[in-house]
Amino acid sequence: MTWTPISKAYVFSTLLGDPVPVGVIVKDEGIFSFAYAKSWLANPIAYALDPLHIPLDTQTFQSNRLFGVLADSLPDNWGQRVILATHKQAPANEIEWLLSARGRGVGALAFSASRSKVQPSNTPPKLSDLDRVLTAMDDIQASRPVDDPELIHLIEYGSSFGGARPKTIIQHEDTEWLAKLSRHDDTFDQIGAEAASLAMAKQLGLDVPNFQVHMSGKRPVLLVSRFDRESGQPSAHYLSGQSALATRKIQESDFAKDYSYQGLATVIRKLSSQPKQDLTELFTRMAFNVAIGNTDDHLKNHGFLFKPDQGWSLAPAFDLLPHPNQIAQHAIGIGVNGRSSTISNLLSRSSAFGLSDQQANRIVDQVLSIADEAHHYFGQYGVPETDNRVLSGICQRFSEDDAGTGPSP
C-alpha cells in the first residue's frame, strides 16, 4: 500500500481563547497555497497573520516556499531532533512538520489535519521535572532514542521552538519559561554569558524578558520567560524578522539594504503602533549587539508581536551573548559598510531610525559605558575567569575615542 504524505493543514489562532479557524495551507506539486477562512474574514476581531505578505483578503495566496509566518512555527534544528527521537516515523514535508509538534511554538498559531478541532497540546513540564527532562535531552544530544512515554510527553511541548541549541519549556511561577541548556561542545560558558548579557541589556533599558539561572544539580539552566504568554495562555501573535522581510536568496549588496537592521526599521514603520519607540529600541539593540560582539543576530533572532488591544510592536530582545569566534561581521547589515562591526558603520545610518547624529552618539556612549562593566556582569553570573577575560575583552574592545566618530561620509 502506497503511503501519501499529508498535504493540507488547517490553521487556527489560539490568541482569543479556544482555537479559532483562520485558514488552510495546502502543498500541491511543490507550490504552497494559503487562504483565509470565510468565517475568519467575517470575524470583527480577525487580524492578518502577516499584513505585509498575506493581508486579510479573500484571494488565495501562492508561494514556492512555505509562507514565512507559518514557517515560524516549524521546529528548527533542535526541535527536529526532539521529534525524530520521539516519533517512529519522520515527517515527510513541511505540512507534516507543522502537524508533528504537540506543544505550542512561539506565538498563537496551531495546526490540525481536522478543519474543526485541534488536538489538545501537552502540558509543559514543571520545574520539579527538570532533572528528568535534562536526562532525556542528553539522550537526544547523544542521538539516543527516547522511549519512555512520560518523558516523551514532557519534552514534546518545547519541540516547536527554533534554534540549534537544546531547549525546552518549563512551567514555573504561573508562567512558561524557555529553559536553555549548555551543550557538550560549548567552548565557553554560554549560559552564564547569556544571563550576563541579558542583565547588561536590562540595565541599559532594553526590552528583555524576565530571566533567572536555575541550578539542576551542578548544571546551570537559563530560564527566560515567554514574552508571548500570560499565565500560560497565548497573549500575542508572532512574526519573525525573517518572515517580515520575506528573505530569499541573499547577495552581499543586500546587507547594506534590506537584509539589515535598516530593513527591520522599514518593517517597524509599516507595522508598528509605536514606531518612534520601536525604532529607538532597535537602534539601541543594534549598538548593544555590536558592543558585546553578538554577531549571531540573524533575522530569526528578531521579531514582531501582535496583540489585539495594542496592535503590532517590536518583540523583546532575545539570544543576546558574545560570539568570540566571529566578532568582525554580523549576520545582517549594520550600515553603509554592510555587516562590518564598527562604531562608524553603526552610526552611518542612524537617520533610518529617526535619530539625529547627537541622539545616536548619546545612545552609543551609553551602550559602551555598560559594555565597559562586562567583567563585573559575567562574574556575577558565574562565568569562569578564563572565559570572562575573553568575553569582557570583546565587550571593551572599542576605545573611548571611537564612540564619537559620527557617521561615515
Tab-separated table of C-alpha atoms in Angstrom:
chain	number	residue	atom	x	y	z
A	1	MET	CA	0.000	0.000	0.000
A	2	THR	CA	1.404	3.373	-1.026
A	3	TRP	CA	1.672	5.975	1.723
A	4	THR	CA	0.810	9.532	0.686
A	5	PRO	CA	2.220	12.413	2.725
A	6	ILE	CA	-0.261	14.840	4.255
A	7	SER	CA	-0.541	17.892	2.029
A	8	LYS	CA	-3.121	20.033	3.828
A	9	ALA	CA	-3.350	21.566	7.282
A	10	TYR	CA	-5.875	23.856	8.892
A	11	VAL	CA	-4.507	26.893	10.675
A	12	PHE	CA	-6.012	28.037	13.972
A	13	SER	CA	-5.475	31.026	16.237
A	14	THR	CA	-5.366	30.442	19.988
A	15	LEU	CA	-4.922	34.128	20.768
A	16	LEU	CA	-8.569	34.770	21.604
A	17	GLY	CA	-9.132	31.729	23.824
A	18	ASP	CA	-10.272	28.449	22.298
A	19	PRO	CA	-8.746	27.634	18.886
A	20	VAL	CA	-10.484	29.545	16.095
A	21	PRO	CA	-10.113	28.522	12.414
A	22	VAL	CA	-8.035	31.063	10.492
A	23	GLY	CA	-7.355	29.410	7.148
A	24	VAL	CA	-5.898	26.459	5.295
A	25	ILE	CA	-2.427	25.743	3.919
A	26	VAL	CA	-2.025	23.277	1.041
A	27	LYS	CA	1.058	21.930	-0.717
A	28	ASP	CA	0.488	20.697	-4.261
A	29	GLU	CA	3.308	19.838	-6.670
A	30	GLY	CA	5.766	21.995	-4.792
A	31	ILE	CA	3.503	25.056	-4.591
A	32	PHE	CA	2.046	26.273	-1.296
A	33	SER	CA	-1.394	27.888	-1.244
A	34	PHE	CA	-2.953	29.700	1.693
A	35	ALA	CA	-6.455	31.107	2.011
A	36	TYR	CA	-8.185	32.687	4.967
A	37	ALA	CA	-11.389	31.031	6.160
A	38	LYS	CA	-14.574	32.954	5.330
A	39	SER	CA	-15.531	32.784	8.996
A	40	TRP	CA	-12.211	34.410	9.941
A	41	LEU	CA	-12.607	37.188	7.392
A	42	ALA	CA	-16.079	37.870	8.809
A	43	ASN	CA	-14.824	37.927	12.393
A	44	PRO	CA	-14.716	41.547	13.655
A	45	ILE	CA	-11.605	40.802	15.698
A	46	ALA	CA	-9.733	38.994	12.905
A	47	TYR	CA	-6.150	40.024	12.189
A	48	ALA	CA	-3.796	39.314	9.288
A	49	LEU	CA	-1.180	36.685	10.094
A	50	ASP	CA	1.294	38.720	8.037
A	51	PRO	CA	-0.104	42.091	6.881
A	52	LEU	CA	2.828	42.598	4.502
A	53	HIS	CA	2.556	39.351	2.534
A	54	ILE	CA	-0.782	37.667	3.329
A	55	PRO	CA	-3.140	40.520	4.258
A	56	LEU	CA	-6.754	39.868	5.197
A	57	ASP	CA	-8.261	39.170	1.787
A	58	THR	CA	-10.465	36.658	0.010
A	59	GLN	CA	-7.759	35.712	-2.508
A	60	THR	CA	-5.691	32.530	-2.411
A	61	PHE	CA	-2.022	33.324	-1.853
A	62	GLN	CA	0.631	31.151	-3.509
A	63	SER	CA	4.360	30.661	-2.996
A	64	ASN	CA	7.065	28.157	-3.886
A	65	ARG	CA	8.048	28.168	-0.196
A	66	LEU	CA	6.013	27.789	2.972
A	67	PHE	CA	4.779	31.242	3.950
A	68	GLY	CA	7.174	32.740	6.462
A	69	VAL	CA	4.679	33.385	9.244
A	70	LEU	CA	3.690	29.701	9.121
A	71	ALA	CA	7.315	28.582	8.828
A	72	ASP	CA	7.951	30.459	12.081
A	73	SER	CA	6.027	27.617	13.752
A	74	LEU	CA	8.236	24.889	12.262
A	75	PRO	CA	10.607	23.082	14.605
A	76	ASP	CA	14.188	24.076	13.872
A	77	ASN	CA	17.363	22.031	14.309
A	78	TRP	CA	16.841	21.132	17.972
A	79	GLY	CA	13.076	20.709	17.689
A	80	GLN	CA	13.522	18.374	14.741
A	81	ARG	CA	15.948	16.276	16.785
A	82	VAL	CA	13.365	16.022	19.574
A	83	ILE	CA	10.626	14.956	17.176
A	84	LEU	CA	12.835	12.431	15.384
A	85	ALA	CA	13.893	10.957	18.733
A	86	THR	CA	10.304	10.599	19.942
A	87	HIS	CA	8.459	9.567	16.755
A	88	LYS	CA	8.693	6.295	14.890
A	89	GLN	CA	8.141	7.951	11.517
A	90	ALA	CA	9.793	11.165	10.369
A	91	PRO	CA	7.568	13.905	8.906
A	92	ALA	CA	7.727	13.823	5.109
A	93	ASN	CA	7.202	17.501	4.295
A	94	GLU	CA	6.647	20.939	5.802
A	95	ILE	CA	2.933	20.290	6.392
A	96	GLU	CA	3.682	17.160	8.409
A	97	TRP	CA	6.344	19.022	10.393
A	98	LEU	CA	3.742	21.658	11.293
A	99	LEU	CA	1.393	18.923	12.461
A	100	SER	CA	4.047	16.939	14.319
A	101	ALA	CA	4.650	19.269	17.241
A	102	ARG	CA	2.308	18.557	20.138
A	103	GLY	CA	3.296	21.607	22.102
A	104	ARG	CA	2.890	25.245	21.255
A	105	GLY	CA	5.566	27.166	19.416
A	106	VAL	CA	6.197	30.869	19.580
A	107	GLY	CA	3.083	32.951	19.034
A	108	ALA	CA	-0.531	31.832	18.868
A	109	LEU	CA	-0.876	29.505	15.873
A	110	ALA	CA	-1.913	25.863	15.992
A	111	PHE	CA	-2.254	23.366	13.153
A	112	SER	CA	-4.565	20.421	12.600
A	113	ALA	CA	-5.479	17.870	9.968
A	114	SER	CA	-9.087	18.492	11.024
A	115	ARG	CA	-10.969	21.585	9.900
A	116	SER	CA	-12.965	21.762	13.145
A	117	LYS	CA	-10.684	20.922	16.059
A	118	VAL	CA	-7.108	20.966	17.289
A	119	GLN	CA	-5.548	18.145	19.247
A	120	PRO	CA	-5.035	19.248	22.848
A	121	SER	CA	-1.437	20.225	23.440
A	122	ASN	CA	0.676	18.505	26.022
A	123	THR	CA	1.146	20.302	29.307
A	124	PRO	CA	4.622	21.745	29.877
A	125	PRO	CA	6.848	20.064	32.462
A	126	LYS	CA	7.218	21.722	35.847
A	127	LEU	CA	10.479	22.904	37.334
A	128	SER	CA	10.451	19.788	39.517
A	129	ASP	CA	10.594	17.690	36.309
A	130	LEU	CA	13.691	19.471	35.037
A	131	ASP	CA	16.248	16.853	36.098
A	132	ARG	CA	14.388	14.129	34.186
A	133	VAL	CA	13.930	16.401	31.183
A	134	LEU	CA	17.658	17.150	31.143
A	135	THR	CA	18.418	13.429	31.119
A	136	ALA	CA	16.158	12.952	28.095
A	137	MET	CA	17.729	15.935	26.350
A	138	ASP	CA	21.189	14.499	26.975
A	139	ASP	CA	20.000	11.320	25.254
A	140	ILE	CA	18.841	13.364	22.270
A	141	GLN	CA	22.160	15.220	22.088
A	142	ALA	CA	23.866	11.822	22.032
A	143	SER	CA	21.485	10.650	19.246
A	144	ARG	CA	19.862	8.082	21.517
A	145	PRO	CA	16.098	7.447	21.127
A	146	VAL	CA	13.724	8.404	23.935
A	147	ASP	CA	11.249	5.576	24.559
A	148	ASP	CA	9.694	6.430	27.933
A	149	PRO	CA	6.137	7.698	27.155
A	150	GLU	CA	6.133	10.003	30.176
A	151	LEU	CA	9.446	11.556	29.165
A	152	ILE	CA	8.220	11.965	25.597
A	153	HIS	CA	5.176	13.780	26.963
A	154	LEU	CA	7.430	16.098	28.970
A	155	ILE	CA	9.865	17.074	26.225
A	156	GLU	CA	7.466	17.308	23.275
A	157	TYR	CA	5.938	20.574	24.470
A	158	GLY	CA	9.008	22.627	23.606
A	159	SER	CA	9.716	20.948	20.271
A	160	SER	CA	8.357	23.791	18.114
A	161	PHE	CA	10.966	26.330	19.150
A	162	GLY	CA	13.670	27.373	16.713
A	163	GLY	CA	17.416	27.311	17.023
A	164	ALA	CA	20.116	24.677	17.138
A	165	ARG	CA	20.764	24.721	20.882
A	166	PRO	CA	18.986	22.372	23.332
A	167	LYS	CA	15.956	23.939	24.965
A	168	THR	CA	12.547	23.094	26.346
A	169	ILE	CA	9.584	24.789	28.020
A	170	ILE	CA	9.106	24.752	31.796
A	171	GLN	CA	6.060	25.825	33.817
A	172	HIS	CA	7.264	27.859	36.799
A	173	GLU	CA	5.765	30.601	38.961
A	174	ASP	CA	2.493	30.585	36.996
A	175	THR	CA	4.196	31.267	33.683
A	176	GLU	CA	6.045	29.441	30.927
A	177	TRP	CA	9.813	29.727	30.651
A	178	LEU	CA	12.151	28.757	27.854
A	179	ALA	CA	14.805	26.599	29.530
A	180	LYS	CA	18.144	26.847	27.711
A	181	LEU	CA	20.915	24.328	28.317
A	182	SER	CA	24.619	24.101	27.737
A	183	ARG	CA	25.993	21.750	25.093
A	184	HIS	CA	28.814	19.255	25.462
A	185	ASP	CA	30.789	21.000	22.726
A	186	ASP	CA	30.470	24.542	24.120
A	187	THR	CA	33.818	26.328	24.132
A	188	PHE	CA	32.794	28.793	26.858
A	189	ASP	CA	30.085	29.230	29.491
A	190	GLN	CA	27.192	30.187	27.226
A	191	ILE	CA	24.564	30.017	29.978
A	192	GLY	CA	26.395	32.475	32.222
A	193	ALA	CA	27.354	34.656	29.254
A	194	GLU	CA	23.764	34.947	28.039
A	195	ALA	CA	22.424	35.677	31.527
A	196	ALA	CA	25.045	38.403	31.990
A	197	SER	CA	24.264	39.859	28.555
A	198	LEU	CA	20.555	39.986	29.391
A	199	ALA	CA	21.424	41.729	32.658
A	200	MET	CA	23.506	44.326	30.810
A	201	ALA	CA	20.720	44.860	28.284
A	202	LYS	CA	18.185	45.294	31.077
A	203	GLN	CA	20.444	47.809	32.828
A	204	LEU	CA	20.678	49.707	29.556
A	205	GLY	CA	16.884	49.907	29.411
A	206	LEU	CA	16.363	47.477	26.554
A	207	ASP	CA	13.155	45.469	26.437
A	208	VAL	CA	14.195	41.977	27.557
A	209	PRO	CA	12.145	39.144	29.102
A	210	ASN	CA	12.463	38.216	32.752
A	211	PHE	CA	15.153	35.604	33.287
A	212	GLN	CA	16.844	33.598	36.011
A	213	VAL	CA	19.548	30.963	36.282
A	214	HIS	CA	18.438	27.725	37.917
A	215	MET	CA	20.870	25.080	39.096
A	216	SER	CA	19.935	21.494	38.308
A	217	GLY	CA	22.494	19.719	40.441
A	218	LYS	CA	25.729	21.373	39.353
A	219	ARG	CA	24.332	22.236	35.945
A	220	PRO	CA	23.144	25.792	35.218
A	221	VAL	CA	19.971	26.256	33.194
A	222	LEU	CA	18.910	29.660	31.882
A	223	LEU	CA	15.182	30.276	32.269
A	224	VAL	CA	13.782	33.039	30.040
A	225	SER	CA	10.104	33.929	30.415
A	226	ARG	CA	7.983	33.638	27.280
A	227	PHE	CA	7.002	37.070	26.000
A	228	ASP	CA	4.087	35.577	24.051
A	229	ARG	CA	2.362	34.109	27.122
A	230	GLU	CA	0.497	35.448	30.139
A	231	SER	CA	-0.397	32.972	32.895
A	232	GLY	CA	0.411	30.160	30.479
A	233	GLN	CA	-2.032	31.359	27.805
A	234	PRO	CA	-1.167	32.839	24.391
A	235	SER	CA	-1.071	36.631	24.596
A	236	ALA	CA	0.468	37.595	21.245
A	237	HIS	CA	0.775	36.518	17.623
A	238	TYR	CA	4.364	36.357	16.357
A	239	LEU	CA	6.074	37.252	13.083
A	240	SER	CA	9.840	36.790	12.783
A	241	GLY	CA	12.058	39.426	11.215
A	242	GLN	CA	12.985	36.940	8.519
A	243	SER	CA	9.342	36.397	7.613
A	244	ALA	CA	8.529	40.110	7.764
A	245	LEU	CA	11.265	40.793	5.211
A	246	ALA	CA	10.425	37.648	3.186
A	247	THR	CA	14.078	36.953	2.504
A	248	ARG	CA	15.040	34.574	-0.281
A	249	LYS	CA	18.493	34.436	-1.883
A	250	ILE	CA	20.793	36.986	-0.296
A	251	GLN	CA	23.529	38.855	-2.154
A	252	GLU	CA	26.326	40.785	-0.465
A	253	SER	CA	24.781	44.100	-1.522
A	254	ASP	CA	21.611	43.229	0.418
A	255	PHE	CA	23.485	43.554	3.723
A	256	ALA	CA	23.691	47.312	3.129
A	257	LYS	CA	19.979	47.454	2.235
A	258	ASP	CA	17.056	45.167	3.100
A	259	TYR	CA	18.807	42.276	4.872
A	260	SER	CA	19.777	44.550	7.708
A	261	TYR	CA	18.707	46.475	10.771
A	262	GLN	CA	17.575	49.201	8.372
A	263	GLY	CA	15.317	46.626	6.709
A	264	LEU	CA	13.788	45.860	10.105
A	265	ALA	CA	13.350	49.603	10.650
A	266	THR	CA	11.319	49.725	7.432
A	267	VAL	CA	9.047	46.982	8.796
A	268	ILE	CA	8.584	48.968	12.004
A	269	ARG	CA	7.450	51.984	10.007
A	270	LYS	CA	4.920	49.853	8.137
A	271	LEU	CA	3.560	47.828	11.061
A	272	SER	CA	4.269	49.284	14.471
A	273	SER	CA	1.675	51.115	16.531
A	274	GLN	CA	4.604	52.772	18.366
A	275	PRO	CA	7.195	53.377	15.625
A	276	LYS	CA	9.301	56.037	17.365
A	277	GLN	CA	9.764	53.885	20.469
A	278	ASP	CA	10.479	50.742	18.449
A	279	LEU	CA	12.962	52.465	16.130
A	280	THR	CA	14.968	53.778	19.081
A	281	GLU	CA	14.812	50.342	20.720
A	282	LEU	CA	16.047	48.648	17.537
A	283	PHE	CA	18.955	51.059	17.090
A	284	THR	CA	19.967	50.576	20.732
A	285	ARG	CA	19.843	46.786	20.307
A	286	MET	CA	21.999	47.050	17.211
A	287	ALA	CA	24.515	49.154	19.147
A	288	PHE	CA	24.438	46.672	22.028
A	289	ASN	CA	24.985	43.705	19.704
A	290	VAL	CA	27.954	45.468	18.118
A	291	ALA	CA	29.387	46.362	21.529
A	292	ILE	CA	29.192	42.854	23.027
A	293	GLY	CA	30.103	41.005	19.826
A	294	ASN	CA	26.701	39.352	19.387
A	295	THR	CA	27.222	38.610	15.708
A	296	ASP	CA	24.625	35.814	15.600
A	297	ASP	CA	21.955	38.492	15.161
A	298	HIS	CA	20.265	36.993	12.090
A	299	LEU	CA	16.707	37.930	11.174
A	300	LYS	CA	15.134	34.986	13.018
A	301	ASN	CA	16.593	36.476	16.199
A	302	HIS	CA	14.322	39.493	15.758
A	303	GLY	CA	10.549	39.530	15.693
A	304	PHE	CA	7.268	41.379	15.959
A	305	LEU	CA	4.245	40.811	18.187
A	306	PHE	CA	0.580	41.478	17.537
A	307	LYS	CA	-1.749	41.978	20.493
A	308	PRO	CA	-5.449	42.664	19.816
A	309	ASP	CA	-5.588	45.656	22.149
A	310	GLN	CA	-2.205	47.109	21.157
A	311	GLY	CA	-1.517	46.270	17.517
A	312	TRP	CA	1.975	45.427	16.246
A	313	SER	CA	5.231	46.174	18.039
A	314	LEU	CA	8.841	45.024	18.136
A	315	ALA	CA	9.212	41.849	20.205
A	316	PRO	CA	11.558	41.860	23.216
A	317	ALA	CA	15.229	41.130	22.573
A	318	PHE	CA	16.463	37.551	22.898
A	319	ASP	CA	19.510	35.371	22.190
A	320	LEU	CA	21.973	38.017	23.366
A	321	LEU	CA	25.575	36.943	24.017
A	322	PRO	CA	29.092	37.419	22.612
A	323	HIS	CA	30.385	35.101	19.903
A	324	PRO	CA	34.177	35.056	20.327
A	325	ASN	CA	34.889	33.146	17.129
A	326	GLN	CA	33.320	35.810	14.910
A	327	ILE	CA	33.293	39.422	16.038
A	328	ALA	CA	34.237	41.203	12.802
A	329	GLN	CA	30.980	40.700	10.888
A	330	HIS	CA	27.350	40.464	11.908
A	331	ALA	CA	24.740	38.160	10.415
A	332	ILE	CA	22.804	41.109	8.969
A	333	GLY	CA	23.718	44.580	7.764
A	334	ILE	CA	24.663	47.304	10.242
A	335	GLY	CA	25.218	50.336	7.997
A	336	VAL	CA	26.752	51.588	4.769
A	337	ASN	CA	29.623	49.113	5.158
A	338	GLY	CA	27.296	46.145	5.350
A	339	ARG	CA	27.928	43.736	8.215
A	340	SER	CA	31.143	45.331	9.460
A	341	SER	CA	31.184	45.524	13.274
A	342	THR	CA	32.494	49.050	13.801
A	343	ILE	CA	31.195	52.131	15.560
A	344	SER	CA	31.423	54.255	12.410
A	345	ASN	CA	29.347	51.704	10.481
A	346	LEU	CA	26.858	51.541	13.339
A	347	LEU	CA	26.387	55.312	13.233
A	348	SER	CA	26.369	55.609	9.446
A	349	ARG	CA	22.607	55.241	9.021
A	350	SER	CA	21.220	56.493	12.313
A	351	SER	CA	18.741	58.646	10.384
A	352	ALA	CA	16.994	55.439	9.240
A	353	PHE	CA	15.929	55.041	12.873
A	354	GLY	CA	14.644	58.602	13.176
A	355	LEU	CA	17.665	59.689	15.210
A	356	SER	CA	19.857	62.742	14.904
A	357	ASP	CA	23.642	62.327	14.976
A	358	GLN	CA	23.646	63.670	18.533
A	359	GLN	CA	20.959	61.230	19.704
A	360	ALA	CA	22.702	58.267	18.076
A	361	ASN	CA	26.070	59.174	19.605
A	362	ARG	CA	24.464	59.520	23.030
A	363	ILE	CA	22.953	56.030	22.756
A	364	VAL	CA	26.274	54.536	21.646
A	365	ASP	CA	28.042	56.224	24.579
A	366	GLN	CA	25.504	54.694	26.981
A	367	VAL	CA	25.914	51.258	25.410
A	368	LEU	CA	29.717	51.373	25.581
A	369	SER	CA	29.541	52.520	29.198
A	370	ILE	CA	27.578	49.371	30.091
A	371	ALA	CA	29.881	47.189	27.970
A	372	ASP	CA	32.876	48.541	29.888
A	373	GLU	CA	31.414	46.884	33.003
A	374	ALA	CA	31.102	43.484	31.314
A	375	HIS	CA	33.698	41.797	33.536
A	376	HIS	CA	31.532	42.545	36.575
A	377	TYR	CA	28.367	41.174	34.941
A	378	PHE	CA	29.998	37.982	33.672
A	379	GLY	CA	31.499	37.409	37.102
A	380	GLN	CA	28.127	37.997	38.744
A	381	TYR	CA	26.658	35.104	36.745
A	382	GLY	CA	29.482	32.701	37.466
A	383	VAL	CA	31.361	32.833	34.175
A	384	PRO	CA	34.818	31.290	34.831
A	385	GLU	CA	37.609	33.857	34.930
A	386	THR	CA	39.325	32.448	31.830
A	387	ASP	CA	36.109	32.855	29.826
A	388	ASN	CA	35.397	36.178	31.499
A	389	ARG	CA	38.664	37.708	30.330
A	390	VAL	CA	37.945	36.760	26.721
A	391	LEU	CA	34.291	37.843	26.756
A	392	SER	CA	34.807	41.099	28.630
A	393	GLY	CA	37.752	41.857	26.337
A	394	ILE	CA	35.359	41.651	23.393
A	395	CYS	CA	32.884	43.961	25.119
A	396	GLN	CA	35.604	46.503	25.908
A	397	ARG	CA	37.353	46.431	22.530
A	398	PHE	CA	36.172	49.877	21.431
A	399	SER	CA	38.277	52.704	22.786
A	400	GLU	CA	36.622	55.856	24.100
A	401	ASP	CA	37.622	57.963	21.122
A	402	ASP	CA	35.775	55.546	18.795
A	403	ALA	CA	32.429	56.384	20.371
A	404	GLY	CA	32.155	59.885	18.982
A	405	THR	CA	33.352	59.318	15.452
A	406	GLY	CA	29.984	60.215	13.977
A	407	PRO	CA	28.536	58.979	10.712
A	408	SER	CA	30.854	57.991	7.920
A	409	PRO	CA	30.779	60.209	4.857
